[in-house]
């Protein structure tokens, strides 16, 4: 029998799936359309979706084409029971050519399964969360082959987020309750702040205070709004979300176009919108109906013991706010919460920043955090001005208070007077004019005495690649792969990761590329993963420790990198936060397993990547000679190196004065590391913030650093500064500071230089 082999691309095409999501009328119809699409493209006579009911620990048949539709909701399987349960239990596909003969087969008379011999079941999961199983069946024996398995896996991965949302929504029953009102103050006028991401903004404030309920304020016009207004608001909200999704897909490809899948699902959930309509028909005002249902969903999600479900509270809040805004502001085309506002918040997830960016937020003021925290790093990537002010009073300002933030010099003015606004505008205009339109960059960087220094770029978001190319970066010295994980509300699948890494590679042309494996934990919290409330997250299950603890997630990522770089001459894979040779060997072994797995499955991939490590821990210093014999290349993450060397949390403003890169132990540690790498002829890059800070560059050159990797916007200033230095002077300077035993002594030399 000949089969259509063109379906792989088609199925992997996200737009097909996005259409399913936005086009269906409710959750059941979404699942039904999904099984229809799959059965059509894979030419399977049966396609079914089973979802995992966490409470009962059972799989339930939720949609099918080909089996008896009456069996939906009735067929239930324990994990491990039957071939379908086995797929979920093992988190691996089960492909049986003659299912009835398998000892694991479980027969359900009510399903009408008798004529179907071939069965292929693929688990739907996100990282470690079990969501369900996608099953296809065919009457011919041995019908499904490796390509079908790959296709179904790819499809299950793409759909996992949306299906999971559908699953959650089907299970909501509990009621919520109203939190109390919040206080407000207006005494602050001016304060100084630390600059996280430069720029300026003058806009009304929006206070984001977790725990405060923003859905509570009753409007004066509530009683005048009708069911027609409600329907219009739902339509407008849906249209806005579709437009937003399209904008996201274009601007931030790694966020995946299904980022709003939870929003769409909730909008289509008859329990949500349908119940609101019922309430309105029963005499409740439309905004009150939205509030009642939003609180019910928020209470249900918040009560979950799983972080990835609690994360959905944000989605419900966001969606409900949109609905309310659209109810109240019928005349507005765009009505988004952070739009053209300065956000003031105690803390934000990286995924919050992403949403805010899509709403054209003007600036962000954080009342905690630090310039090396990852929220700050992300806002720089997105070019959103960000200031860090150690002042909790800011959170009590009323919304809409005019705020002027000057993140070029680190000032915040609350309700600035006319003359301050004027001065600010004059200064700002002058600053704009002074900025050269496109800085002159040479493709190669030299010191004044002609030592070649290699300048690479750190990439957090793919959207930064264009700037990096324009500024002639020699390659990507650090690709922080955790950002696609951080900015979503779900683990990205292997296929999605392949897409992201391919894009990175394609867009960087011939430049050298170093991809760092997942570096989550610490301040890089995955909002959807339970971090088990670690008391010391910076010393906890961070980075490579997380990856080694979760081989599923780690191997998915390693396979994705190897697959995306198939056919490339060179790719560099780098492990973060390595503390011992044992860690390094364990991670390398994992890579070998992935390579062998891809070989076995005949999937094209890179055969011999260079394998390197980040130096971020003091434990590396003493065994650096041994590392240098076995590691292909090194990169020093000075942000963490300083943090761990000095035992000072890089995100804690209260101990900020202890975060001192000029500490003699840091400087001597760095010098030792360099000496060992140079002795073995291993290349070494500095990719932490010290590498872009003009104050430290002479020292780094002086101890032998010849490769720097910096955020793209710093490339011009770093190149310019290097061209003014000589290696001879840098070596003299480094020797002088290295001789000092105290911070004070070092600073005296630095100031005199
Ligand atoms: C570092 O620690 O210096 C580094 C580059 O890694 P990250 O900032 O992502 O922790
Ligand atoms: Mg680090």
Tab-separated table of C-alpha atoms in Angstrom, residues 19-20 40 49-50 53 94 207 252 265 272 310 378 387 476 492 508 534 540 543-544 638-639 693:
chain	number	residue	atom	x	y	z
A	19	UNK	CA	-6.258	27.612	12.888
A	20	UNK	CA	-7.655	24.637	14.715
A	40	UNK	CA	-6.814	12.748	7.414
A	49	UNK	CA	-7.292	11.550	22.029
A	50	UNK	CA	-7.180	10.291	25.596
A	53	UNK	CA	-7.295	12.793	34.669
A	94	UNK	CA	3.969	2.271	21.259
A	207	UNK	CA	1.141	49.047	39.335
A	252	UNK	CA	9.593	36.718	18.836
A	265	UNK	CA	-9.260	27.875	25.162
A	272	UNK	CA	-16.749	30.249	31.002
A	310	UNK	CA	-1.231	28.009	38.962
A	378	UNK	CA	15.652	40.221	28.999
A	387	UNK	CA	15.167	50.863	36.615
A	476	UNK	CA	27.350	34.020	18.885
A	492	UNK	CA	9.027	23.911	24.407
A	508	UNK	CA	24.123	33.944	11.962
A	534	UNK	CA	14.043	25.953	47.610
A	540	UNK	CA	19.876	24.706	44.515
A	543	UNK	CA	21.467	24.859	35.583
A	544	UNK	CA	23.323	21.650	34.685
A	638	UNK	CA	31.583	36.391	35.433
A	639	UNK	CA	28.072	37.210	36.682
A	693	UNK	CA	32.238	46.860	31.176
